[in-house]
């Protein structure tokens, strides 16, 4: 049926989304073999408090990350929920390796003027890094993960900090969510980023659709090598007509730089190494 979106599940198999609100068919099972009747934060034990300062001590895990030795600001802080006290899904567990490597990769970028969306952000460290570097950033995840994103924003930015990023729901395949994210930015993003969101082949289509729905000309995705996922993803994006380049970061993590086909009225961005051999990057705009 024209205009009808198909409901599907996110890569954690925990959230049902799309334009339809119907629950999965009776008898559908998630990856743990439990019957999934409705989309819910069903791993969690309690409702999360409204702010980080109200979380009882010991319920969540905080870690500090000094990514750039030349950064005069304090180390970044990530707040995670490995025991699923408040938040379901593997994105709440920890800062995964691909997220750390992508954050390091971008820690000395010159990002002023960029509009950036992070997909499947979890604790959102890569997006937090770009926000500190001057980008206008929206961190996104499934709805029941937004409070964790808010905790991470609170841990790294004062309320009055103009660089403070926003947290928004973005369920892959939901056009209303995508429109709301673009509205929050004021215009389509220059760049979409994501870390450790490429690991199930059945989600590749949804991922590219989410990037395209935001109207971004470019995406930068950090991918942990697992089985044959790198090769499968490279083949998939090529078949879809997307331009893709990849290079190795560290720790078994590769970064894919994607150009979205058919995006007009935007500027393409090309990352160029800065002078003096420093491990930093500057995003230079060039006419599409």
PDB file of C-alpha atoms in Angstrom:
ATOM      1  CA  UNK A   1       0.000   0.000   0.000  1.00  0.00           C
ATOM      2  CA  UNK A   2       1.436   3.362  -1.037  1.00  0.00           C
ATOM      3  CA  UNK A   3       2.648   5.509   1.844  1.00  0.00           C
ATOM      4  CA  UNK A   4       2.385   2.703   4.380  1.00  0.00           C
ATOM      5  CA  UNK A   5       5.508   2.029   6.430  1.00  0.00           C
ATOM      6  CA  UNK A   6       6.370  -1.470   7.508  1.00  0.00           C
ATOM      7  CA  UNK A   7       6.908  -1.986  11.214  1.00  0.00           C
ATOM      8  CA  UNK A   8      10.208  -3.557  12.187  1.00  0.00           C
ATOM      9  CA  UNK A   9      12.483  -3.911  15.161  1.00  0.00           C
ATOM     10  CA  UNK A  10      15.594  -2.025  16.118  1.00  0.00           C
ATOM     11  CA  UNK A  11      18.934  -3.812  16.284  1.00  0.00           C
ATOM     12  CA  UNK A  12      18.355  -4.669  19.965  1.00  0.00           C
ATOM     13  CA  UNK A  13      15.049  -6.384  19.008  1.00  0.00           C
ATOM     14  CA  UNK A  14      13.350  -4.480  21.814  1.00  0.00           C
ATOM     15  CA  UNK A  15      11.424  -1.634  20.175  1.00  0.00           C
ATOM     16  CA  UNK A  16       8.688  -1.983  17.592  1.00  0.00           C
ATOM     17  CA  UNK A  17       8.363   1.065  15.397  1.00  0.00           C
ATOM     18  CA  UNK A  18       7.327   2.558  12.097  1.00  0.00           C
ATOM     19  CA  UNK A  19       4.139   4.492  11.462  1.00  0.00           C
ATOM     20  CA  UNK A  20       1.939   1.659  12.707  1.00  0.00           C
ATOM     21  CA  UNK A  21       1.200   1.259  16.414  1.00  0.00           C
ATOM     22  CA  UNK A  22       0.188  -2.391  16.288  1.00  0.00           C
ATOM     23  CA  UNK A  23       2.081  -4.730  18.589  1.00  0.00           C
ATOM     24  CA  UNK A  24       3.958  -7.706  17.126  1.00  0.00           C
ATOM     25  CA  UNK A  25       1.997 -10.789  16.276  1.00  0.00           C
ATOM     26  CA  UNK A  26       1.287 -13.093  19.176  1.00  0.00           C
ATOM     27  CA  UNK A  27       4.062 -15.601  19.544  1.00  0.00           C
ATOM     28  CA  UNK A  28       6.810 -13.337  18.177  1.00  0.00           C
ATOM     29  CA  UNK A  29      10.007 -13.953  20.062  1.00  0.00           C
ATOM     30  CA  UNK A  30      12.961 -11.727  20.785  1.00  0.00           C
ATOM     31  CA  UNK A  31      16.586 -12.850  20.727  1.00  0.00           C
ATOM     32  CA  UNK A  32      16.382 -14.264  24.274  1.00  0.00           C
ATOM     33  CA  UNK A  33      13.452 -16.483  23.313  1.00  0.00           C
ATOM     34  CA  UNK A  34      10.936 -14.526  25.388  1.00  0.00           C
ATOM     35  CA  UNK A  35       7.621 -13.630  23.842  1.00  0.00           C
ATOM     36  CA  UNK A  36       7.502  -9.926  22.929  1.00  0.00           C
ATOM     37  CA  UNK A  37       3.938  -8.616  23.041  1.00  0.00           C
ATOM     38  CA  UNK A  38       4.536  -4.849  22.998  1.00  0.00           C
ATOM     39  CA  UNK A  39       7.444  -2.453  22.662  1.00  0.00           C
ATOM     40  CA  UNK A  40       8.630  -1.675  26.167  1.00  0.00           C
ATOM     41  CA  UNK A  41      11.608  -1.009  28.384  1.00  0.00           C
ATOM     42  CA  UNK A  42      11.179  -4.532  29.712  1.00  0.00           C
ATOM     43  CA  UNK A  43      14.742  -5.228  30.849  1.00  0.00           C
ATOM     44  CA  UNK A  44      14.631  -2.323  33.294  1.00  0.00           C
ATOM     45  CA  UNK A  45      13.725  -2.676  36.973  1.00  0.00           C
ATOM     46  CA  UNK A  46      12.677   0.915  37.812  1.00  0.00           C
ATOM     47  CA  UNK A  47      11.581   4.159  36.182  1.00  0.00           C
ATOM     48  CA  UNK A  48      14.553   6.551  35.830  1.00  0.00           C
ATOM     49  CA  UNK A  49      14.573   9.781  37.849  1.00  0.00           C
ATOM     50  CA  UNK A  50      14.159  13.026  35.925  1.00  0.00           C
ATOM     51  CA  UNK A  51      17.741  14.166  36.493  1.00  0.00           C
ATOM     52  CA  UNK A  52      21.099  12.567  37.157  1.00  0.00           C
ATOM     53  CA  UNK A  53      21.512  14.173  40.561  1.00  0.00           C
ATOM     54  CA  UNK A  54      18.443  12.266  41.767  1.00  0.00           C
ATOM     55  CA  UNK A  55      19.841   8.829  40.874  1.00  0.00           C
ATOM     56  CA  UNK A  56      20.799   6.893  44.047  1.00  0.00           C
ATOM     57  CA  UNK A  57      24.508   6.224  44.415  1.00  0.00           C
ATOM     58  CA  UNK A  58      25.635   2.918  42.942  1.00  0.00           C
ATOM     59  CA  UNK A  59      22.730   2.504  40.528  1.00  0.00           C
ATOM     60  CA  UNK A  60      24.648   3.680  37.452  1.00  0.00           C
ATOM     61  CA  UNK A  61      28.303   3.538  36.379  1.00  0.00           C
ATOM     62  CA  UNK A  62      30.260   6.671  35.442  1.00  0.00           C
ATOM     63  CA  UNK A  63      33.605   6.699  33.643  1.00  0.00           C
ATOM     64  CA  UNK A  64      35.943   9.538  32.692  1.00  0.00           C
ATOM     65  CA  UNK A  65      37.636   9.798  29.288  1.00  0.00           C
ATOM     66  CA  UNK A  66      40.550  12.138  28.497  1.00  0.00           C
ATOM     67  CA  UNK A  67      40.478  11.845  24.705  1.00  0.00           C
ATOM     68  CA  UNK A  68      42.667  14.766  23.676  1.00  0.00           C
ATOM     69  CA  UNK A  69      45.720  15.619  25.806  1.00  0.00           C
ATOM     70  CA  UNK A  70      45.588  19.185  24.466  1.00  0.00           C
ATOM     71  CA  UNK A  71      41.973  19.774  25.472  1.00  0.00           C
ATOM     72  CA  UNK A  72      41.891  22.310  28.355  1.00  0.00           C
ATOM     73  CA  UNK A  73      38.392  21.234  29.359  1.00  0.00           C
ATOM     74  CA  UNK A  74      37.667  18.410  31.844  1.00  0.00           C
ATOM     75  CA  UNK A  75      37.584  14.795  30.638  1.00  0.00           C
ATOM     76  CA  UNK A  76      34.313  13.556  29.210  1.00  0.00           C
ATOM     77  CA  UNK A  77      32.025  11.521  31.445  1.00  0.00           C
ATOM     78  CA  UNK A  78      29.889   8.604  30.309  1.00  0.00           C
ATOM     79  CA  UNK A  79      26.984   7.327  32.380  1.00  0.00           C
ATOM     80  CA  UNK A  80      25.855   3.745  31.710  1.00  0.00           C
ATOM     81  CA  UNK A  81      23.470   1.196  33.199  1.00  0.00           C
ATOM     82  CA  UNK A  82      25.109  -2.261  32.946  1.00  0.00           C
ATOM     83  CA  UNK A  83      22.650  -3.798  35.423  1.00  0.00           C
ATOM     84  CA  UNK A  84      19.615  -2.421  33.551  1.00  0.00           C
ATOM     85  CA  UNK A  85      18.250  -0.735  36.640  1.00  0.00           C
ATOM     86  CA  UNK A  86      16.547   1.935  34.526  1.00  0.00           C
ATOM     87  CA  UNK A  87      17.292   1.192  30.864  1.00  0.00           C
ATOM     88  CA  UNK A  88      16.896  -1.814  28.573  1.00  0.00           C
ATOM     89  CA  UNK A  89      19.134  -2.776  25.691  1.00  0.00           C
ATOM     90  CA  UNK A  90      22.809  -3.263  24.997  1.00  0.00           C
ATOM     91  CA  UNK A  91      23.259   0.448  24.248  1.00  0.00           C
ATOM     92  CA  UNK A  92      22.816   1.149  27.967  1.00  0.00           C
ATOM     93  CA  UNK A  93      25.432  -1.417  29.024  1.00  0.00           C
ATOM     94  CA  UNK A  94      28.631   0.500  28.453  1.00  0.00           C
ATOM     95  CA  UNK A  95      30.637   2.668  26.102  1.00  0.00           C
ATOM     96  CA  UNK A  96      31.356   0.159  23.348  1.00  0.00           C
ATOM     97  CA  UNK A  97      34.690   0.080  21.556  1.00  0.00           C
ATOM     98  CA  UNK A  98      33.484   1.627  18.313  1.00  0.00           C
ATOM     99  CA  UNK A  99      32.041   4.576  20.218  1.00  0.00           C
ATOM    100  CA  UNK A 100      35.317   5.194  22.003  1.00  0.00           C
ATOM    101  CA  UNK A 101      37.384   4.997  18.815  1.00  0.00           C
ATOM    102  CA  UNK A 102      35.014   7.300  16.910  1.00  0.00           C
ATOM    103  CA  UNK A 103      35.103   9.787  19.784  1.00  0.00           C
ATOM    104  CA  UNK A 104      38.922   9.733  19.771  1.00  0.00           C
ATOM    105  CA  UNK A 105      38.909  10.144  15.997  1.00  0.00           C
ATOM    106  CA  UNK A 106      36.802  13.314  16.252  1.00  0.00           C
ATOM    107  CA  UNK A 107      38.225  14.729  19.486  1.00  0.00           C
ATOM    108  CA  UNK A 108      40.253  17.466  17.810  1.00  0.00           C
ATOM    109  CA  UNK A 109      38.027  18.260  14.861  1.00  0.00           C
ATOM    110  CA  UNK A 110      37.076  21.822  14.056  1.00  0.00           C
ATOM    111  CA  UNK A 111      33.300  21.370  14.072  1.00  0.00           C
ATOM    112  CA  UNK A 112      31.965  24.932  14.386  1.00  0.00           C
ATOM    113  CA  UNK A 113      28.917  25.435  12.193  1.00  0.00           C
ATOM    114  CA  UNK A 114      28.194  21.754  11.630  1.00  0.00           C
ATOM    115  CA  UNK A 115      24.765  20.281  12.298  1.00  0.00           C
ATOM    116  CA  UNK A 116      25.140  16.681  13.449  1.00  0.00           C
ATOM    117  CA  UNK A 117      22.793  13.824  14.366  1.00  0.00           C
ATOM    118  CA  UNK A 118      24.037  10.746  16.192  1.00  0.00           C
ATOM    119  CA  UNK A 119      22.015   7.569  15.598  1.00  0.00           C
ATOM    120  CA  UNK A 120      21.600   4.879  18.256  1.00  0.00           C
ATOM    121  CA  UNK A 121      23.641   7.063  20.572  1.00  0.00           C
ATOM    122  CA  UNK A 122      23.488   5.063  23.822  1.00  0.00           C
ATOM    123  CA  UNK A 123      25.631   7.211  26.125  1.00  0.00           C
ATOM    124  CA  UNK A 124      26.374   9.501  23.166  1.00  0.00           C
ATOM    125  CA  UNK A 125      30.110  10.107  23.578  1.00  0.00           C
ATOM    126  CA  UNK A 126      30.902  10.812  19.869  1.00  0.00           C
ATOM    127  CA  UNK A 127      28.102  13.372  19.677  1.00  0.00           C
ATOM    128  CA  UNK A 128      29.139  14.933  22.981  1.00  0.00           C
ATOM    129  CA  UNK A 129      32.647  15.337  21.571  1.00  0.00           C
ATOM    130  CA  UNK A 130      31.418  17.181  18.476  1.00  0.00           C
ATOM    131  CA  UNK A 131      29.133  19.364  20.599  1.00  0.00           C
ATOM    132  CA  UNK A 132      32.115  20.472  22.679  1.00  0.00           C
ATOM    133  CA  UNK A 133      33.985  21.170  19.448  1.00  0.00           C
ATOM    134  CA  UNK A 134      31.249  23.606  18.398  1.00  0.00           C
ATOM    135  CA  UNK A 135      28.764  21.552  16.379  1.00  0.00           C
ATOM    136  CA  UNK A 136      24.982  21.791  16.846  1.00  0.00           C
ATOM    137  CA  UNK A 137      24.250  18.189  17.888  1.00  0.00           C
ATOM    138  CA  UNK A 138      21.120  16.119  18.379  1.00  0.00           C
ATOM    139  CA  UNK A 139      21.668  12.749  20.078  1.00  0.00           C
ATOM    140  CA  UNK A 140      19.033  10.167  19.157  1.00  0.00           C
ATOM    141  CA  UNK A 141      17.923   6.748  20.305  1.00  0.00           C
ATOM    142  CA  UNK A 142      14.713   4.805  20.956  1.00  0.00           C
ATOM    143  CA  UNK A 143      12.282   6.645  23.278  1.00  0.00           C
ATOM    144  CA  UNK A 144      13.034   4.752  26.479  1.00  0.00           C
ATOM    145  CA  UNK A 145      16.768   5.541  26.155  1.00  0.00           C
ATOM    146  CA  UNK A 146      16.327   9.322  26.059  1.00  0.00           C
ATOM    147  CA  UNK A 147      16.673   9.796  29.811  1.00  0.00           C
ATOM    148  CA  UNK A 148      20.069   8.065  29.696  1.00  0.00           C
ATOM    149  CA  UNK A 149      21.109  10.509  26.982  1.00  0.00           C
ATOM    150  CA  UNK A 150      19.903  13.356  29.197  1.00  0.00           C
ATOM    151  CA  UNK A 151      22.032  12.017  32.061  1.00  0.00           C
ATOM    152  CA  UNK A 152      25.095  12.017  29.811  1.00  0.00           C
ATOM    153  CA  UNK A 153      24.372  15.534  28.592  1.00  0.00           C
ATOM    154  CA  UNK A 154      23.936  16.686  32.208  1.00  0.00           C
ATOM    155  CA  UNK A 155      27.260  15.070  33.179  1.00  0.00           C
ATOM    156  CA  UNK A 156      29.159  17.007  30.500  1.00  0.00           C
ATOM    157  CA  UNK A 157      27.420  20.363  29.952  1.00  0.00           C
ATOM    158  CA  UNK A 158      26.061  23.067  32.209  1.00  0.00           C
ATOM    159  CA  UNK A 159      22.466  24.153  31.599  1.00  0.00           C
ATOM    160  CA  UNK A 160      23.593  27.544  30.288  1.00  0.00           C
ATOM    161  CA  UNK A 161      26.255  26.126  27.934  1.00  0.00           C
ATOM    162  CA  UNK A 162      25.290  27.157  24.399  1.00  0.00           C
ATOM    163  CA  UNK A 163      27.001  24.022  23.057  1.00  0.00           C
ATOM    164  CA  UNK A 164      24.743  21.702  25.066  1.00  0.00           C
ATOM    165  CA  UNK A 165      23.290  19.043  22.705  1.00  0.00           C
ATOM    166  CA  UNK A 166      19.680  17.906  22.556  1.00  0.00           C
ATOM    167  CA  UNK A 167      18.223  14.402  22.957  1.00  0.00           C
ATOM    168  CA  UNK A 168      15.470  13.256  20.600  1.00  0.00           C
ATOM    169  CA  UNK A 169      13.665  10.038  19.772  1.00  0.00           C
ATOM    170  CA  UNK A 170      14.584   8.588  16.383  1.00  0.00           C
ATOM    171  CA  UNK A 171      13.199   5.163  15.588  1.00  0.00           C
ATOM    172  CA  UNK A 172      14.579   4.024  12.261  1.00  0.00           C
ATOM    173  CA  UNK A 173      11.753   4.030   9.733  1.00  0.00           C
ATOM    174  CA  UNK A 174       9.586   6.556  11.571  1.00  0.00           C
ATOM    175  CA  UNK A 175       9.271   9.651   9.375  1.00  0.00           C
ATOM    176  CA  UNK A 176       7.631  11.690  12.142  1.00  0.00           C
ATOM    177  CA  UNK A 177      10.676  11.128  14.370  1.00  0.00           C
ATOM    178  CA  UNK A 178      13.034  12.123  11.553  1.00  0.00           C
ATOM    179  CA  UNK A 179      11.031  15.283  10.847  1.00  0.00           C
ATOM    180  CA  UNK A 180      11.139  16.239  14.542  1.00  0.00           C
ATOM    181  CA  UNK A 181      14.927  15.835  14.631  1.00  0.00           C
ATOM    182  CA  UNK A 182      15.364  18.058  11.566  1.00  0.00           C
ATOM    183  CA  UNK A 183      13.027  20.601  13.139  1.00  0.00           C
ATOM    184  CA  UNK A 184      15.135  20.592  16.306  1.00  0.00           C
ATOM    185  CA  UNK A 185      18.217  21.398  14.214  1.00  0.00           C
ATOM    186  CA  UNK A 186      16.412  24.022  12.149  1.00  0.00           C
ATOM    187  CA  UNK A 187      17.480  22.374   8.874  1.00  0.00           C
ATOM    188  CA  UNK A 188      18.809  18.979   7.723  1.00  0.00           C
ATOM    189  CA  UNK A 189      22.124  17.959   9.293  1.00  0.00           C
ATOM    190  CA  UNK A 190      25.417  18.189   7.474  1.00  0.00           C
ATOM    191  CA  UNK A 191      26.509  14.910   9.003  1.00  0.00           C
ATOM    192  CA  UNK A 192      25.022  11.792  10.580  1.00  0.00           C
ATOM    193  CA  UNK A 193      27.265   9.730  12.855  1.00  0.00           C
ATOM    194  CA  UNK A 194      26.877   6.377  14.551  1.00  0.00           C
ATOM    195  CA  UNK A 195      29.003   3.871  16.456  1.00  0.00           C
ATOM    196  CA  UNK A 196      28.424   0.148  16.768  1.00  0.00           C
ATOM    197  CA  UNK A 197      25.048   0.321  15.042  1.00  0.00           C
ATOM    198  CA  UNK A 198      26.156  -1.831  12.089  1.00  0.00           C
ATOM    199  CA  UNK A 199      26.125  -5.468  13.130  1.00  0.00           C
ATOM    200  CA  UNK A 200      22.925  -7.097  11.840  1.00  0.00           C
ATOM    201  CA  UNK A 201      22.375  -7.426   8.111  1.00  0.00           C
ATOM    202  CA  UNK A 202      18.599  -7.267   8.516  1.00  0.00           C
ATOM    203  CA  UNK A 203      18.971  -3.702   9.859  1.00  0.00           C
ATOM    204  CA  UNK A 204      21.101  -2.316   7.012  1.00  0.00           C
ATOM    205  CA  UNK A 205      18.091  -1.119   5.016  1.00  0.00           C
ATOM    206  CA  UNK A 206      16.535   0.603   8.030  1.00  0.00           C
ATOM    207  CA  UNK A 207      19.822   2.302   8.894  1.00  0.00           C
ATOM    208  CA  UNK A 208      20.342   3.782   5.433  1.00  0.00           C
ATOM    209  CA  UNK A 209      16.687   4.818   5.331  1.00  0.00           C
ATOM    210  CA  UNK A 210      17.107   6.656   8.640  1.00  0.00           C
ATOM    211  CA  UNK A 211      20.130   8.544   7.318  1.00  0.00           C
ATOM    212  CA  UNK A 212      18.333   9.441   4.079  1.00  0.00           C
ATOM    213  CA  UNK A 213      15.175  10.560   5.937  1.00  0.00           C
ATOM    214  CA  UNK A 214      17.223  13.182   7.781  1.00  0.00           C
ATOM    215  CA  UNK A 215      18.312  14.754   4.486  1.00  0.00           C
ATOM    216  CA  UNK A 216      21.994  14.565   5.361  1.00  0.00           C
ATOM    217  CA  UNK A 217      24.519  14.348   2.513  1.00  0.00           C
ATOM    218  CA  UNK A 218      27.105  12.487   4.607  1.00  0.00           C
ATOM    219  CA  UNK A 219      27.361   9.823   7.292  1.00  0.00           C
ATOM    220  CA  UNK A 220      30.287   8.586   9.340  1.00  0.00           C
ATOM    221  CA  UNK A 221      29.807   5.175  10.952  1.00  0.00           C
ATOM    222  CA  UNK A 222      32.269   3.373  13.214  1.00  0.00           C
ATOM    223  CA  UNK A 223      31.951  -0.394  12.802  1.00  0.00           C
ATOM    224  CA  UNK A 224      33.476  -3.097  14.983  1.00  0.00           C
ATOM    225  CA  UNK A 225      34.752  -6.054  12.987  1.00  0.00           C
ATOM    226  CA  UNK A 226      32.467  -8.993  13.758  1.00  0.00           C
ATOM    227  CA  UNK A 227      32.296 -12.043  11.532  1.00  0.00           C
ATOM    228  CA  UNK A 228      31.633 -10.832   7.978  1.00  0.00           C
ATOM    229  CA  UNK A 229      29.689  -7.648   8.816  1.00  0.00           C
ATOM    230  CA  UNK A 230      32.236  -5.258   7.270  1.00  0.00           C
ATOM    231  CA  UNK A 231      32.177  -7.007   3.934  1.00  0.00           C
ATOM    232  CA  UNK A 232      28.391  -7.400   3.996  1.00  0.00           C
ATOM    233  CA  UNK A 233      27.826  -3.724   4.782  1.00  0.00           C
ATOM    234  CA  UNK A 234      30.284  -2.574   2.110  1.00  0.00           C
ATOM    235  CA  UNK A 235      28.488  -4.690  -0.471  1.00  0.00           C
ATOM    236  CA  UNK A 236      25.065  -3.473   0.664  1.00  0.00           C
ATOM    237  CA  UNK A 237      25.849   0.258   0.462  1.00  0.00           C
ATOM    238  CA  UNK A 238      27.461  -0.236  -2.938  1.00  0.00           C
ATOM    239  CA  UNK A 239      24.367  -2.027  -4.242  1.00  0.00           C
ATOM    240  CA  UNK A 240      22.241   0.886  -2.993  1.00  0.00           C
ATOM    241  CA  UNK A 241      24.346   3.341  -4.981  1.00  0.00           C
ATOM    242  CA  UNK A 242      25.942   5.047  -1.989  1.00  0.00           C
ATOM    243  CA  UNK A 243      29.531   6.206  -2.215  1.00  0.00           C
ATOM    244  CA  UNK A 244      31.550   4.664   0.615  1.00  0.00           C
ATOM    245  CA  UNK A 245      35.127   4.744   1.825  1.00  0.00           C
ATOM    246  CA  UNK A 246      36.501   3.013   4.896  1.00  0.00           C
ATOM    247  CA  UNK A 247      39.687   3.023   6.889  1.00  0.00           C
ATOM    248  CA  UNK A 248      40.966   1.403  10.042  1.00  0.00           C
ATOM    249  CA  UNK A 249      40.942   3.269  13.345  1.00  0.00           C
ATOM    250  CA  UNK A 250      42.080   0.942  16.156  1.00  0.00           C
ATOM    251  CA  UNK A 251      40.904  -1.980  18.248  1.00  0.00           C
ATOM    252  CA  UNK A 252      39.254  -3.767  15.336  1.00  0.00           C
ATOM    253  CA  UNK A 253      37.155  -0.679  14.518  1.00  0.00           C
ATOM    254  CA  UNK A 254      36.745   0.683  11.003  1.00  0.00           C
ATOM    255  CA  UNK A 255      35.118   3.974  10.060  1.00  0.00           C
ATOM    256  CA  UNK A 256      32.857   4.165   7.002  1.00  0.00           C
ATOM    257  CA  UNK A 257      32.448   7.552   5.315  1.00  0.00           C
ATOM    258  CA  UNK A 258      29.237   7.514   3.273  1.00  0.00           C
ATOM    259  CA  UNK A 259      27.810   9.973   0.757  1.00  0.00           C
ATOM    260  CA  UNK A 260      24.048   9.830   0.370  1.00  0.00           C
ATOM    261  CA  UNK A 261      22.879   9.697  -3.255  1.00  0.00           C
ATOM    262  CA  UNK A 262      20.281  12.135  -4.531  1.00  0.00           C
ATOM    263  CA  UNK A 263      20.695  14.776  -1.813  1.00  0.00           C
ATOM    264  CA  UNK A 264      20.451  18.192  -3.453  1.00  0.00           C
ATOM    265  CA  UNK A 265      20.753  21.715  -2.140  1.00  0.00           C
ATOM    266  CA  UNK A 266      23.379  20.621   0.385  1.00  0.00           C
ATOM    267  CA  UNK A 267      27.119  20.992   0.625  1.00  0.00           C
ATOM    268  CA  UNK A 268      29.292  17.944   0.573  1.00  0.00           C
ATOM    269  CA  UNK A 269      31.822  17.718   3.356  1.00  0.00           C
ATOM    270  CA  UNK A 270      35.320  16.338   2.943  1.00  0.00           C
ATOM    271  CA  UNK A 271      37.538  15.583   5.903  1.00  0.00           C
ATOM    272  CA  UNK A 272      41.095  16.793   5.417  1.00  0.00           C
ATOM    273  CA  UNK A 273      44.116  16.316   7.627  1.00  0.00           C
ATOM    274  CA  UNK A 274      45.435  19.491   9.197  1.00  0.00           C
ATOM    275  CA  UNK A 275      48.996  20.673   8.894  1.00  0.00           C
ATOM    276  CA  UNK A 276      51.965  19.655  11.012  1.00  0.00           C
ATOM    277  CA  UNK A 277      50.984  15.983  10.966  1.00  0.00           C
ATOM    278  CA  UNK A 278      48.608  16.359  13.906  1.00  0.00           C
ATOM    279  CA  UNK A 279      45.947  13.726  14.402  1.00  0.00           C
ATOM    280  CA  UNK A 280      43.088  16.148  13.953  1.00  0.00           C
ATOM    281  CA  UNK A 281      40.587  16.780  11.219  1.00  0.00           C
ATOM    282  CA  UNK A 282      38.868  19.776   9.726  1.00  0.00           C
ATOM    283  CA  UNK A 283      35.618  19.561   7.794  1.00  0.00           C
ATOM    284  CA  UNK A 284      35.839  21.726   4.700  1.00  0.00           C
ATOM    285  CA  UNK A 285      32.722  22.507   2.690  1.00  0.00           C
ATOM    286  CA  UNK A 286      32.883  22.120  -1.072  1.00  0.00           C
ATOM    287  CA  UNK A 287      30.128  22.769  -3.566  1.00  0.00           C
ATOM    288  CA  UNK A 288      28.077  19.693  -4.307  1.00  0.00           C
TER     289      UNK A 288
END
